[in-house]
mmCIF file of C-alpha atoms and ligand atoms in Angstrom:
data_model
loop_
_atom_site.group_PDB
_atom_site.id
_atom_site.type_symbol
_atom_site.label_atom_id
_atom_site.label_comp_id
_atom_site.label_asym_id
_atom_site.label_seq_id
_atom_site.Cartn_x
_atom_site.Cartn_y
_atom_site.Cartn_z
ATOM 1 C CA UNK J 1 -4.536 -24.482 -4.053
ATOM 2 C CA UNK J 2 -7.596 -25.998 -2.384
ATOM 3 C CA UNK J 3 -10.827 -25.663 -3.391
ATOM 4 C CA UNK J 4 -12.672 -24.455 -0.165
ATOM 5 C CA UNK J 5 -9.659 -21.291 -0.246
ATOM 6 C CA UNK J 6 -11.871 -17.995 0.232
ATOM 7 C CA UNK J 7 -9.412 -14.886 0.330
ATOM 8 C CA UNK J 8 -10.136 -11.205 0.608
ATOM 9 C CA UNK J 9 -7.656 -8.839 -0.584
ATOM 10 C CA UNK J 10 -7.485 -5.224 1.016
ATOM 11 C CA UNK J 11 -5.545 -2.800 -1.157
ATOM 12 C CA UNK J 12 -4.430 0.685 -0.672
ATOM 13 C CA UNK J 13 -2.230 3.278 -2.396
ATOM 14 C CA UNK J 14 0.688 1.375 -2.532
ATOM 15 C CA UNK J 15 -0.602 -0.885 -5.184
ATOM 16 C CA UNK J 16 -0.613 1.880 -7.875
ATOM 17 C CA UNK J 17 2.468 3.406 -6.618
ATOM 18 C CA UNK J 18 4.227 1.704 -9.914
ATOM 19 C CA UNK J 19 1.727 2.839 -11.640
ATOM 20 C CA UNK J 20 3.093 6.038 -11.066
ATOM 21 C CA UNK J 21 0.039 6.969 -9.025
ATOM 22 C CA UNK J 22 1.568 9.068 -5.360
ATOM 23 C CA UNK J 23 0.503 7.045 -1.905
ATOM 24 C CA UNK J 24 -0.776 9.568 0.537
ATOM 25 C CA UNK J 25 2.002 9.315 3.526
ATOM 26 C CA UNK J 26 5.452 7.723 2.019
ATOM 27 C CA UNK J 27 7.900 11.031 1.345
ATOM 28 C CA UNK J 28 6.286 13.112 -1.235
ATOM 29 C CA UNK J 29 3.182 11.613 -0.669
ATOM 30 C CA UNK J 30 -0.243 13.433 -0.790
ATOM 31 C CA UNK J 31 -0.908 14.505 2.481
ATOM 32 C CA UNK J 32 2.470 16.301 1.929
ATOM 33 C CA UNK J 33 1.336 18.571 -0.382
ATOM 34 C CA UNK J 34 -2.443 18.682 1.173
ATOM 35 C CA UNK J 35 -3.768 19.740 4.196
ATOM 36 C CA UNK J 36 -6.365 16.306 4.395
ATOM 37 C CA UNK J 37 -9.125 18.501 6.197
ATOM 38 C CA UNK J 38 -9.086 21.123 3.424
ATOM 39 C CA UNK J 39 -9.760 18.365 0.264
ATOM 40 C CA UNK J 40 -10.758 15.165 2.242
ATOM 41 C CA UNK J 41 -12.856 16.049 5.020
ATOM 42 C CA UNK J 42 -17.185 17.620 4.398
ATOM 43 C CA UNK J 43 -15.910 20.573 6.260
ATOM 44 C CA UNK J 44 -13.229 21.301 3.790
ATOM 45 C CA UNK J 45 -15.203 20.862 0.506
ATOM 46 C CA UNK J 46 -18.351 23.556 2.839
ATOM 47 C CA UNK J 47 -15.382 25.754 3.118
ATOM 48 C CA UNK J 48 -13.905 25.713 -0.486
ATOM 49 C CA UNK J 49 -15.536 23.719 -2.806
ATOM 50 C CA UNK J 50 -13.466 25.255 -5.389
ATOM 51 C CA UNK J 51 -10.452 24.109 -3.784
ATOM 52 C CA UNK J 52 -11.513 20.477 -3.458
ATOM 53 C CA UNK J 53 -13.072 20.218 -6.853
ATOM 54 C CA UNK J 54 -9.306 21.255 -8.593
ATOM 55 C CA UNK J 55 -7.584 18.083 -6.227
ATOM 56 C CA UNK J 56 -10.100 15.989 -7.557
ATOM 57 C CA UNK J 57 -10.356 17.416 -11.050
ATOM 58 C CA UNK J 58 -6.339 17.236 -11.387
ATOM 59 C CA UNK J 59 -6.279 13.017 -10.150
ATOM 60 C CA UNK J 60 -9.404 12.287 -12.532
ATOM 61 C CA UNK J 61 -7.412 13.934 -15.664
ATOM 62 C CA UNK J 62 -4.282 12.282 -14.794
ATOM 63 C CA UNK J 63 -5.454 8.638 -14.209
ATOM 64 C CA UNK J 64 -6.009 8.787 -18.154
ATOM 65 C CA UNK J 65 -2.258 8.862 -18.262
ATOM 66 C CA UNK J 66 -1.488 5.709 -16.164
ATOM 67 C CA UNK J 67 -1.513 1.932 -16.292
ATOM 68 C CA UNK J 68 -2.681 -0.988 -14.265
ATOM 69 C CA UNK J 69 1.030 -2.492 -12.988
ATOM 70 C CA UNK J 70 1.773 -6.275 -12.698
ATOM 71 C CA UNK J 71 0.129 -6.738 -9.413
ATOM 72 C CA UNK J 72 -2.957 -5.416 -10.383
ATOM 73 C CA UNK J 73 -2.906 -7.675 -13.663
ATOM 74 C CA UNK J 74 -1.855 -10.960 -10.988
ATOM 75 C CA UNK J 75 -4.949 -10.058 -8.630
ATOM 76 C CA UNK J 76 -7.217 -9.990 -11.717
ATOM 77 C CA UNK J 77 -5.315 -13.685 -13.309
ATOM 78 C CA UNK J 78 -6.167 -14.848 -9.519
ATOM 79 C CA UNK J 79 -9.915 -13.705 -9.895
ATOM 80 C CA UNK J 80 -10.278 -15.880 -13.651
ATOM 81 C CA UNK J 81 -8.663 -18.597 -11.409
ATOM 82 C CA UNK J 82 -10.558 -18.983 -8.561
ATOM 83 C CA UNK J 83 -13.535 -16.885 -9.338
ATOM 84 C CA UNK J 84 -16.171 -15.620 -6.310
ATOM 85 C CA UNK J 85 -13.706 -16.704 -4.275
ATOM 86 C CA UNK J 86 -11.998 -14.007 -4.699
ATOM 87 C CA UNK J 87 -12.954 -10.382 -3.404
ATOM 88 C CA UNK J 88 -10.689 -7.244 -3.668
ATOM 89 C CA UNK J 89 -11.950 -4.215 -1.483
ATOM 90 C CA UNK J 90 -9.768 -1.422 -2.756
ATOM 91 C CA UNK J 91 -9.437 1.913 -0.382
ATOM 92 C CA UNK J 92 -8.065 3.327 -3.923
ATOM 93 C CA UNK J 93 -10.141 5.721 -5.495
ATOM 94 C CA UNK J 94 -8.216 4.742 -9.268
ATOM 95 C CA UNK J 95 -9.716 2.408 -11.628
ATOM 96 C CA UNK J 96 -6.237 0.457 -12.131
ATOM 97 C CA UNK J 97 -8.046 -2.958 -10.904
ATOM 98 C CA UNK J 98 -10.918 -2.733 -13.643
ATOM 99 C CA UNK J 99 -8.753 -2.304 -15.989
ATOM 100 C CA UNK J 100 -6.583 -5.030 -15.222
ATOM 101 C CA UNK J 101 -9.255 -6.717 -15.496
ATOM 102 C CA UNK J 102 -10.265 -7.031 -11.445
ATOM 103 C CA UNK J 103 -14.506 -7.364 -11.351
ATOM 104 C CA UNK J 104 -15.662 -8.528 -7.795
ATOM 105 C CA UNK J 105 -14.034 -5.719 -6.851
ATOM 106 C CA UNK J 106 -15.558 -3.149 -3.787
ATOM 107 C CA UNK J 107 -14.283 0.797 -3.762
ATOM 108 C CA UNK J 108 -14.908 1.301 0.108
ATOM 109 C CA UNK J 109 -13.670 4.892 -0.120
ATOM 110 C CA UNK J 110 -15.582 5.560 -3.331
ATOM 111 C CA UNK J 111 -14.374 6.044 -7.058
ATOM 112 C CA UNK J 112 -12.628 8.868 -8.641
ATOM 113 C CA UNK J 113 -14.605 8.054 -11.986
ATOM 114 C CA UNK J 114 -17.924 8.870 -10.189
ATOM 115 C CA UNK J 115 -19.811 11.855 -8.907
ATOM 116 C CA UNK J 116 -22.861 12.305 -7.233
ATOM 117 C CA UNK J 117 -25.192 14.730 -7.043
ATOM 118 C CA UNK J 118 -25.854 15.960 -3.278
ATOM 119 C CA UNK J 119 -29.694 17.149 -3.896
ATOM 120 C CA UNK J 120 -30.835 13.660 -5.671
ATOM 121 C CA UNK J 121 -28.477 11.451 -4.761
ATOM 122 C CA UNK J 122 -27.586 10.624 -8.563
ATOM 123 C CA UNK J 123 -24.264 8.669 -9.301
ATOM 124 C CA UNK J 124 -22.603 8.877 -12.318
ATOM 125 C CA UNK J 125 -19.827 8.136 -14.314
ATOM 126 C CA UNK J 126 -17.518 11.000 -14.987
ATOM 127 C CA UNK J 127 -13.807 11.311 -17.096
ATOM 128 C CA UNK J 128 -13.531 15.273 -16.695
ATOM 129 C CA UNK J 129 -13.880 18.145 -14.989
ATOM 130 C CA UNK J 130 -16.606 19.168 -12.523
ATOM 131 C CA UNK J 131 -17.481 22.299 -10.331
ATOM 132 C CA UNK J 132 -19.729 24.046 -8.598
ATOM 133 C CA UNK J 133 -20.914 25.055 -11.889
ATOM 134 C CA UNK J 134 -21.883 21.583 -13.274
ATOM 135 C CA UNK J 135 -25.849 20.961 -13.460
ATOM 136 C CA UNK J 136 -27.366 17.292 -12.511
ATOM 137 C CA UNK J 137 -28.298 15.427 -14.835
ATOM 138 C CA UNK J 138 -31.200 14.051 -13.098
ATOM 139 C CA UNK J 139 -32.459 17.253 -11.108
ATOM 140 C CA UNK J 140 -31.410 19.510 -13.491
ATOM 141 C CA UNK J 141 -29.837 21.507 -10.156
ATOM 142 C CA UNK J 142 -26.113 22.937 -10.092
ATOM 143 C CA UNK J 143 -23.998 23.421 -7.171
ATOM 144 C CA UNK J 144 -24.487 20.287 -5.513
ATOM 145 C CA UNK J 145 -22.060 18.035 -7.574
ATOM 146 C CA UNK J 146 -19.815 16.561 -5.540
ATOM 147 C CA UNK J 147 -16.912 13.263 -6.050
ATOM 148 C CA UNK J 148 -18.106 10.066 -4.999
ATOM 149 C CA UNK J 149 -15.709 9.463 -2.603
ATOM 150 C CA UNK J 150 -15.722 8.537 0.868
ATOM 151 C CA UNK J 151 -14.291 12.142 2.907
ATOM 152 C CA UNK J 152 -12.878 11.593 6.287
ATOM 153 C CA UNK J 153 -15.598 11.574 9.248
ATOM 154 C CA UNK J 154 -18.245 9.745 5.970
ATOM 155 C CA UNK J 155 -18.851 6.313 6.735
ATOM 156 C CA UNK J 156 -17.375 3.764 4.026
ATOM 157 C CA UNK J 157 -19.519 2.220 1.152
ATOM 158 C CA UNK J 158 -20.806 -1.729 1.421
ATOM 159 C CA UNK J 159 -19.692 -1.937 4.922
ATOM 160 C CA UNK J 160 -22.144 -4.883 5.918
ATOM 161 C CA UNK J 161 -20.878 -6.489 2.184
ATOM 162 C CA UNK J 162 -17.315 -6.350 3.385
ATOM 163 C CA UNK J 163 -17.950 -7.512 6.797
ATOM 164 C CA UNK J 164 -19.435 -10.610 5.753
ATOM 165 C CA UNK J 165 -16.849 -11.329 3.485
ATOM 166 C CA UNK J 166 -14.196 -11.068 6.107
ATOM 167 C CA UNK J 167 -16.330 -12.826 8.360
ATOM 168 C CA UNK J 168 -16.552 -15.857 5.423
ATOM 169 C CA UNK J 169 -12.946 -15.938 4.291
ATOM 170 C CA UNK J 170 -9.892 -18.304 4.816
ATOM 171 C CA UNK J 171 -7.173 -15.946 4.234
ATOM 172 C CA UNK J 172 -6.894 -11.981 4.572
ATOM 173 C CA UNK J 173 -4.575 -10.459 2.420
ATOM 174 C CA UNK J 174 -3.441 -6.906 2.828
ATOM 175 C CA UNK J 175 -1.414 -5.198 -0.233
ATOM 176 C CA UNK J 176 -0.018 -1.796 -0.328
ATOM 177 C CA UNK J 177 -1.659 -0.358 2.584
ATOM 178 C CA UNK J 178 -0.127 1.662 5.602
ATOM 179 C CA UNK J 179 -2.917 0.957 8.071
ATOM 180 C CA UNK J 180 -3.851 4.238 9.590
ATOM 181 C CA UNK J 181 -6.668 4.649 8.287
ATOM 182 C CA UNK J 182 -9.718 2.987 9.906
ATOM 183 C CA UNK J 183 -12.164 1.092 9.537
ATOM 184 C CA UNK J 184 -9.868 -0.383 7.134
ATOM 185 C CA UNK J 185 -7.081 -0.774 9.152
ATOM 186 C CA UNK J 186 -9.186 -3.109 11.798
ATOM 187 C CA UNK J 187 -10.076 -5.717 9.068
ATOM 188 C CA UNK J 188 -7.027 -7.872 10.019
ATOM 189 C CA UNK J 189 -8.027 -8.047 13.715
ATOM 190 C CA UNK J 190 -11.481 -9.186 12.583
ATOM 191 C CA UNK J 191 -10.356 -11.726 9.978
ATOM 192 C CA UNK J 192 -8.009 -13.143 13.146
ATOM 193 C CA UNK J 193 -11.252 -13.848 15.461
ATOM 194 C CA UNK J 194 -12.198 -16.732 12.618
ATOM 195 C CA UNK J 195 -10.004 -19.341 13.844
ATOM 196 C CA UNK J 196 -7.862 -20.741 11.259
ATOM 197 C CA UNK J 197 -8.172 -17.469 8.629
ATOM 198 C CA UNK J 198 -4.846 -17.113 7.516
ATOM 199 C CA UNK J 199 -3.595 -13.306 7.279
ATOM 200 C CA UNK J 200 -1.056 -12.197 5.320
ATOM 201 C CA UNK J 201 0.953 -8.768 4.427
ATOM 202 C CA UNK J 202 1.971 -7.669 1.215
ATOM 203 C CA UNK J 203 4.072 -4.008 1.316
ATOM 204 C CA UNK J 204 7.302 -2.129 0.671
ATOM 205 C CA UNK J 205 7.652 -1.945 4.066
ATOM 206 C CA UNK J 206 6.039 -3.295 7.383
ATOM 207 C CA UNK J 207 3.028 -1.133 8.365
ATOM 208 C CA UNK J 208 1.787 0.073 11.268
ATOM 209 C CA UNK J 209 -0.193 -3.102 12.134
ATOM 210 C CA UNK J 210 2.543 -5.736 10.877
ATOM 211 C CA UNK J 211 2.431 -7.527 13.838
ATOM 212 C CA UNK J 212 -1.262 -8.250 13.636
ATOM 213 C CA UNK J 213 -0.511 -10.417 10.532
ATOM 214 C CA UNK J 214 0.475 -13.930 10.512
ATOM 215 C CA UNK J 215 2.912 -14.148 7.578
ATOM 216 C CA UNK J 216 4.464 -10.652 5.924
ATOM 217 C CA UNK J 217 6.458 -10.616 2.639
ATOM 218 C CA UNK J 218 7.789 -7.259 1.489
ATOM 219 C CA UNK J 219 9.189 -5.924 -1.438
ATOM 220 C CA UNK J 220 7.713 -3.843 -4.074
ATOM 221 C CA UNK J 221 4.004 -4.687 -5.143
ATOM 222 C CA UNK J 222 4.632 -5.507 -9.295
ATOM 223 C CA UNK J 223 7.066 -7.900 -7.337
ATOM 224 C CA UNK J 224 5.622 -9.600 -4.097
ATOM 225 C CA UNK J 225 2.347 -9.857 -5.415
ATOM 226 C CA UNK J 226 2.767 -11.484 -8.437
ATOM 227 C CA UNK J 227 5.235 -14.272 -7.077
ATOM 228 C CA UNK J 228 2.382 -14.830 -3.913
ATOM 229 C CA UNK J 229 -0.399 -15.400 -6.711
ATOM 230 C CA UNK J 230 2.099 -17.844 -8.570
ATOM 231 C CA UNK J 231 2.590 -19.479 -5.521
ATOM 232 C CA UNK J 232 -0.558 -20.083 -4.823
ATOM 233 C CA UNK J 233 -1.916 -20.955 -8.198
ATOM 234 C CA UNK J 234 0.828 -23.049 -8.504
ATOM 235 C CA UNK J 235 2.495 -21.388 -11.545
ATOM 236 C CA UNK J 236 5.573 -20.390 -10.218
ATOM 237 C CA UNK J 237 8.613 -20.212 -12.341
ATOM 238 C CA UNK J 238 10.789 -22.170 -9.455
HETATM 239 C C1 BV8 N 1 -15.398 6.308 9.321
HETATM 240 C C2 BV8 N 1 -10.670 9.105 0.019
HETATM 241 C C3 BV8 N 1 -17.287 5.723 10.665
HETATM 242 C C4 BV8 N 1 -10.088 10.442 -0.200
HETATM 243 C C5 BV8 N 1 -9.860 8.290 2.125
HETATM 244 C C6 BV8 N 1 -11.503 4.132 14.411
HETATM 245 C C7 BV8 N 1 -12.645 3.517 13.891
HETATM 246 C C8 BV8 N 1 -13.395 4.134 12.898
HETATM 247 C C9 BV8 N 1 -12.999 5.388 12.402
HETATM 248 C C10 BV8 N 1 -11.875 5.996 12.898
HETATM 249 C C11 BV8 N 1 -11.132 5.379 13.901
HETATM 250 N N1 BV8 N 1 -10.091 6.201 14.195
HETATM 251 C C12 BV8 N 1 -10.152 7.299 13.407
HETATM 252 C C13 BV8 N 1 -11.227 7.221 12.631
HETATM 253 C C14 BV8 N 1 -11.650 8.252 11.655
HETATM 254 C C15 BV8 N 1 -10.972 8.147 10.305
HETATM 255 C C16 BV8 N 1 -9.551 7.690 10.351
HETATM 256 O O1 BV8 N 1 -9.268 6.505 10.154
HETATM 257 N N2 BV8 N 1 -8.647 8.619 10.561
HETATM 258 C C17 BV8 N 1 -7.230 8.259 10.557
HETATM 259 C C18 BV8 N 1 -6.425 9.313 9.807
HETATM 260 C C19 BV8 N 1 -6.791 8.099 12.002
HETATM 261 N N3 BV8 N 1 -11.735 7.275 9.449
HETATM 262 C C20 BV8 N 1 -12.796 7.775 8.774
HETATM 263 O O2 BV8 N 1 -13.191 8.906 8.883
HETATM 264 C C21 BV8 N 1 -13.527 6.797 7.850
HETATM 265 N N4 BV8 N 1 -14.933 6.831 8.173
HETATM 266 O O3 BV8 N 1 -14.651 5.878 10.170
HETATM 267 O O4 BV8 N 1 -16.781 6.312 9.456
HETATM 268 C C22 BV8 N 1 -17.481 4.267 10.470
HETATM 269 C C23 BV8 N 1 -16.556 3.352 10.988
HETATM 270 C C24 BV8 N 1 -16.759 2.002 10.796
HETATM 271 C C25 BV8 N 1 -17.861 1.565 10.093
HETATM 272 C C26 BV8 N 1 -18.768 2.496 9.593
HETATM 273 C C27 BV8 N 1 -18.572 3.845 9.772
HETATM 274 C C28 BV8 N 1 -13.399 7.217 6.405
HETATM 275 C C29 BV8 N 1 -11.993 7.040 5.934
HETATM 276 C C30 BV8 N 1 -11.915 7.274 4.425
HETATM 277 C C31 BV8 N 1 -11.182 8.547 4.133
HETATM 278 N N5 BV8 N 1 -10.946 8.658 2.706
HETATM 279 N N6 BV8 N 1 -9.702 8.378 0.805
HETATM 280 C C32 BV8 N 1 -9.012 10.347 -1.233
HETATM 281 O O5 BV8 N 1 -8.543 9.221 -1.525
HETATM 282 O O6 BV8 N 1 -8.661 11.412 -1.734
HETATM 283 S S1 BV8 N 1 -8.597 7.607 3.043
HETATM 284 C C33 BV8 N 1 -7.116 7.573 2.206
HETATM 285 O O7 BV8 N 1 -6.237 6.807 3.051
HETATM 286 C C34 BV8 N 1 -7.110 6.816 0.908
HETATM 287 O O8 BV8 N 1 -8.296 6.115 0.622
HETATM 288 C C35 BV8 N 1 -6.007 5.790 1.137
HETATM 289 O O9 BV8 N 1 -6.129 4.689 0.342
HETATM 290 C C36 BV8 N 1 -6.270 5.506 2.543
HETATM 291 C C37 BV8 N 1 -5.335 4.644 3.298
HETATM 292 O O10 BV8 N 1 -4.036 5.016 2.967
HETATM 293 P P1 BV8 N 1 -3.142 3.897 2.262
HETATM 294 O O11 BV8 N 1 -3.892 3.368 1.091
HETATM 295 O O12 BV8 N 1 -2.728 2.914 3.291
HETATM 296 O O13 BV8 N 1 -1.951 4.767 1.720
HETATM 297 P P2 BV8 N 1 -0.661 5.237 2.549
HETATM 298 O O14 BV8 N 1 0.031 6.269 1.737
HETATM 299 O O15 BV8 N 1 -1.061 5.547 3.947
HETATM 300 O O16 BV8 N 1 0.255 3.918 2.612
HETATM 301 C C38 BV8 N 1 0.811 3.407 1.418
HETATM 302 C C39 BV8 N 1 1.497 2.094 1.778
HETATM 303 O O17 BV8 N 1 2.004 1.512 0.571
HETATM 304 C C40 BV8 N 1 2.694 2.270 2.709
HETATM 305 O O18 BV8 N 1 2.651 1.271 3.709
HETATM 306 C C41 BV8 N 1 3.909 2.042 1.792
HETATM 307 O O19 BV8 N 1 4.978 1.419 2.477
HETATM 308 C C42 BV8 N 1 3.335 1.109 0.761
HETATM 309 N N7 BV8 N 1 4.007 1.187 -0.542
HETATM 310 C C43 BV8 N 1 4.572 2.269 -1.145
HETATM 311 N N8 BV8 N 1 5.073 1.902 -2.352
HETATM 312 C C44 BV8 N 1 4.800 0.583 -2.505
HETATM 313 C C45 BV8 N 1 4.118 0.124 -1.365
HETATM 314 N N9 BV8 N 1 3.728 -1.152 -1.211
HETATM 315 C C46 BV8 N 1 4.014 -2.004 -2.228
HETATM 316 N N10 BV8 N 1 4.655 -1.648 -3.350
HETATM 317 C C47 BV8 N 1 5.056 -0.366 -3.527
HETATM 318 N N11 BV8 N 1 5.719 -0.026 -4.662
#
């Protein structure tokens, strides 16, 4: 692998699918069972904060019960590899990358281990339940904890960090991601105005923006992903 090799690795859902963690539009997926503007949208959590706090509340409690799969633990051997040369910008809300062992590692669409306090802007870490019930710890107010995740119609955290990471790297990786949801989706099309960034796909199944991608390999992610990070380190069984 050469040593000028910069790669940024979008994931999405599909990543922790193994993990036994539901993507949001495969059969049986999320948005299934959810209406997204009553749990995912500001409008929804005005409406029924009650309602979105118990989607949230039921994914926070459950992610105790799951693990990191194999290609989180390959993205996180790639990172001791290669180092800042590496960044991972995760639309997943789950921690499965940090505990692989993933570090320069950006949640775009926020954390499900985190709320935030609407009145003081406080961010903290939390493993349990919240409500409209649950007091700030910093302003000492109720009613305006909240999940610190990125709704539909919010704009996405470290944007400008992101950017010039895609704008910096040699190859664009995309694993376990559908690509309908922007601005993630357009990362691809602005890694391909660098001339000579490589892009790559890594899914179960082409995506919507496939074609945007120089090389695709597909297959299931505890699969592709770590035989691509062999490959590249060189460490392949073959
Ligand atoms: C914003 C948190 C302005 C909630 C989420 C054009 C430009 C800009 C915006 C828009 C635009 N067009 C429309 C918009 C608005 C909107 C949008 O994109 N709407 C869509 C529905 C059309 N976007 C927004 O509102 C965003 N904000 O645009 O602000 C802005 C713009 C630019 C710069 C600054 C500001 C905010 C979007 C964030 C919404 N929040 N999540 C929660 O998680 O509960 S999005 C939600 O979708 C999740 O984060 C999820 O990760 C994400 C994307 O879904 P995927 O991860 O791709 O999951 P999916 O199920 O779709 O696909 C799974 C894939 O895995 C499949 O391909 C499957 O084949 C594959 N797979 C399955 N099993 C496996 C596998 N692959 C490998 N192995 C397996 N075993």
């Amino acid at each position: 692998m050469n040593g000028k090799m910069r790669i940024v690795v979008l994931t999405g859902a599909g990543i922790s699918k193994e993990s036994g963690l539901d993507t949001f539009r495969d059969a049986g997926g999320v948005w299934e069972r959810y209406c997204i503007e009553d749990v995912a949208t500001p409008d929804g959590y005005v409406r029924n904060p009650a309602k979105v706090h118990k989607f949230y509340n039921e994914q926070r409690l459950y992610l105790g019960e799951v693990q990191p799969n194999a290609a989180h633990h390959a993205l996180a051997r790639l990172e001791k590899e290669i180092g800042d040369r590496l960044l991972i910008v995760t639309q997943n809300i789950d921690d499965l990358h940090e505990r692989a062992g993933s570090t320069r590692l950006i949640h775009m669409h926020g954390e499900l281990l985190k709320v935030r306090c609407d009145h003081c802007e406080r961010i903290w870490k939390e493993t349990g339940e919240i409500s409209t019930e649950t007091v700030c710890p910093g302003c000492r107010k109720k009613g305006g904890v909240r999940p610190h995740i990125v709704w539909f119609g919010e704009i996405p955290l470290q944007m400008d960090e992101i950017f010039n990471a895609i704008d910096n790297c040699t190859l664009f990786v995309a694993i376990g991601t559908s690509g309908n949801v922007y601005p993630a989706a357009g990362f691809v099309e602005r890694a391909r105005m660098n001339d000579g960034t490589g892009t790559l796909e890594l899914n179960l199944e082409p995506s919507i923006g496939a074609s945007r991608f120089a090389e695709k390999r597909y297959g299931p992610a505890s699969e592709v992903v770590p035989a691509w990070v062999d490959q590249l380190l060189g460490t392949g069984t073959d």
